[in-house]
Tab-separated table of C-alpha atoms in Angstrom:
chain	number	residue	atom	x	y	z
A	17	MET	CA	16.739	24.174	12.564
A	18	TYR	CA	18.219	24.672	15.980
A	19	VAL	CA	20.861	26.900	14.799
A	20	ILE	CA	18.286	29.264	13.158
A	21	GLN	CA	16.193	29.314	16.182
A	22	ALA	CA	19.437	29.987	18.414
A	23	ALA	CA	20.403	32.861	16.160
A	24	VAL	CA	17.167	34.790	15.870
A	25	GLY	CA	15.695	36.993	18.660
A	26	TYR	CA	12.462	36.340	20.479
A	27	ALA	CA	10.245	38.379	18.033
A	28	ASN	CA	11.662	36.351	15.050
A	29	PHE	CA	11.460	33.063	16.918
A	30	ASP	CA	7.439	33.494	17.126
A	31	MET	CA	7.399	33.891	13.418
A	32	ILE	CA	9.485	30.718	12.620
A	33	SER	CA	8.199	28.430	15.434
A	34	SER	CA	5.645	26.686	13.399
A	35	ALA	CA	8.209	25.938	10.443
A	36	LYS	CA	8.519	22.352	9.965
A	37	SER	CA	11.992	22.461	8.275
A	38	SER	CA	15.033	25.010	8.179
A	39	LYS	CA	14.191	25.920	4.570
A	40	ASP	CA	10.658	26.963	5.778
A	41	ALA	CA	12.085	28.995	8.577
A	42	TYR	CA	14.602	30.779	6.136
A	43	ASP	CA	11.804	31.374	3.508
A	44	ILE	CA	9.557	33.069	6.436
A	45	LEU	CA	12.510	35.115	7.591
A	46	VAL	CA	13.383	36.194	3.831
A	47	LYS	CA	9.737	37.172	3.113
A	48	CYS	CA	9.494	39.118	6.301
A	49	TYR	CA	12.825	41.219	6.032
A	50	GLU	CA	13.160	41.352	2.058
A	51	GLY	CA	9.795	42.278	1.185
A	52	GLY	CA	7.801	42.325	-1.916
A	53	GLU	CA	9.132	43.263	-5.517
A	54	LYS	CA	7.651	46.955	-5.083
A	55	VAL	CA	9.489	47.236	-1.672
A	56	LYS	CA	12.802	46.207	-3.427
A	57	ASN	CA	12.195	48.697	-6.080
A	58	VAL	CA	11.796	51.429	-3.575
A	59	LYS	CA	14.592	50.521	-1.388
A	60	LEU	CA	16.913	50.447	-4.576
A	61	GLN	CA	15.623	53.823	-5.718
A	62	ALA	CA	16.384	55.441	-2.223
A	63	LEU	CA	19.936	53.796	-2.298
A	64	ARG	CA	20.649	55.012	-5.718
A	65	ARG	CA	19.366	58.542	-4.722
A	66	GLN	CA	21.671	58.601	-1.674
A	67	TYR	CA	24.364	57.538	-3.857
A	68	GLU	CA	23.853	60.237	-6.576
A	69	VAL	CA	23.813	63.133	-3.961
A	70	LEU	CA	26.904	61.896	-2.246
A	71	GLU	CA	29.896	64.340	-2.349
A	72	MET	CA	33.006	64.973	-0.312
A	73	ASP	CA	33.089	67.673	2.367
A	74	ASN	CA	35.702	70.118	2.526
A	75	ASN	CA	37.282	69.000	5.894
A	76	GLU	CA	36.658	65.274	5.157
A	77	SER	CA	39.515	62.858	4.480
A	78	VAL	CA	39.715	60.831	1.506
A	79	ALA	CA	39.561	57.698	3.625
A	80	ALA	CA	36.322	58.828	5.293
A	81	TYR	CA	34.810	59.655	2.029
A	82	VAL	CA	35.698	56.171	0.371
A	83	SER	CA	34.092	54.490	3.511
A	84	LYS	CA	30.858	56.271	2.982
A	85	VAL	CA	30.852	55.040	-0.629
């Protein structure tokens, strides 16, 4: 539990300060940052759209393009 508390910032520490175990603290952080099923789907759709419109610029190197992918 100490390691988790030491690794998170003050704002996150307030959220997990009432947790009784490290598993409880982890579950609180996952719920906060991962979101529900609808949020996951929206994020996935946005990422898929970004990937679909991705194309290489004329003055861009192959290495720079691959790092974007």
